[in-house]
C-alpha positions as MATLAB code, in Angstrom:
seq = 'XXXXXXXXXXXXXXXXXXXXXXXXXXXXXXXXXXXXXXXXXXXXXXXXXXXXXXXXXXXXXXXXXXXXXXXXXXXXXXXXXXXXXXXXXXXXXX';
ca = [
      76.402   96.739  125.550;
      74.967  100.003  123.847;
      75.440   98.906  120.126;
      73.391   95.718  120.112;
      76.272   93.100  118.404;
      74.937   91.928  114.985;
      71.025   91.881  116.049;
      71.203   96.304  116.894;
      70.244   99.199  114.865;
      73.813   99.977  114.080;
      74.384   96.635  112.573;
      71.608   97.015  110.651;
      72.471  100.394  108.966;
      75.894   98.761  108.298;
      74.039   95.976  106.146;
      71.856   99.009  104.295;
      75.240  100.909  103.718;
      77.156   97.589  102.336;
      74.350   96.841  100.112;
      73.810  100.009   99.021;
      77.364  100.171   97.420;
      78.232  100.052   93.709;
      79.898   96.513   94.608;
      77.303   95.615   97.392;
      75.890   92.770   95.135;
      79.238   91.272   94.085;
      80.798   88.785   96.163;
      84.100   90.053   97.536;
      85.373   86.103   97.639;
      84.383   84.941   94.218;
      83.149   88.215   92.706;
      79.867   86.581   91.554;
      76.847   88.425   91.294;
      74.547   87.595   94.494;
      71.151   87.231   93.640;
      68.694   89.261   95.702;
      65.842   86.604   95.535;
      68.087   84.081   97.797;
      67.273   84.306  101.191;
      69.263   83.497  104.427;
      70.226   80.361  104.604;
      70.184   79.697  100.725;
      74.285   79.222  100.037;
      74.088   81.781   97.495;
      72.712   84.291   99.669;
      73.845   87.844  100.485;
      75.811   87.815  104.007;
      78.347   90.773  105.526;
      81.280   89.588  105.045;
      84.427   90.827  107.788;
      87.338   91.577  105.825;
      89.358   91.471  108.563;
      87.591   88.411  111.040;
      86.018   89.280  114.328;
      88.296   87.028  115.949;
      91.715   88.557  115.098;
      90.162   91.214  116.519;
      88.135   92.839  113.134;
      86.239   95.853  114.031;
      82.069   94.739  114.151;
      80.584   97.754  113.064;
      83.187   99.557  110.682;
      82.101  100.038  106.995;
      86.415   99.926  105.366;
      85.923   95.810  107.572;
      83.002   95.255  105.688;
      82.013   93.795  102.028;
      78.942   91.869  100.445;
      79.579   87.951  100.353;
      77.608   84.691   98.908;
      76.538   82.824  102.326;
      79.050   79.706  101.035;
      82.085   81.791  100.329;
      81.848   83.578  103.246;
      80.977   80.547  105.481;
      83.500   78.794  103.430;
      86.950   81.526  104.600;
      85.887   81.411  108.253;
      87.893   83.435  110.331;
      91.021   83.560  108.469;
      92.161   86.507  107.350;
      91.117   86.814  103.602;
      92.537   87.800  100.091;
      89.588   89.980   98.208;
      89.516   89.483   94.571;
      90.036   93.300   92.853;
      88.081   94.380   90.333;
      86.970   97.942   88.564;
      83.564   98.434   89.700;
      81.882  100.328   86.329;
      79.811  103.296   87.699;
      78.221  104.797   84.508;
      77.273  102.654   81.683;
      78.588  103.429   78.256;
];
């Protein structure tokens, strides 16, 4: 396999990068805040969310397929493919 699926290193770094984003605390269903205290498998968890669904053939491991989702909402879509909510993420704080 090479890449390890969702338990390797790569997956891992993919989680870092997503989290690491200006946005990577928003939900990209709802656009709530997701609250870092909640832990796997609290619903209002952080998960990595697949814009594009492994099963219609979304791309595991590429950062433009991926976005920060609550455990529900994310659980909630499935694999069907999925409008994201738009919003301006603020980078400097007036």
């Amino acid at each position: 396999m090479g890449n390890g699926g969702r338990t390797g290193h790569a997956y891992r770094q993919l989680i870092r990068l997503v989290k690491g984003r200006p946005d990577g605390w928003l939900c990209c269903r709802c656009r709530g805040a997701i609250d870092p205290g909640y832990r796997n498998p609290h619903p209002q968890s952080w998960s990595l969310d697949h814009l594009v669904p492994l099963a219609h053939g979304g791309p595991l491991l590429d950062p433009a397929n991926a976005a920060a989702a609550h455990l529900t909402c994310n659980s909630k879509h499935g694999n069907s493919i999925k409008t994201i909510k738009q919003t301006i993420i603020t980078t400097q704080v007036w």
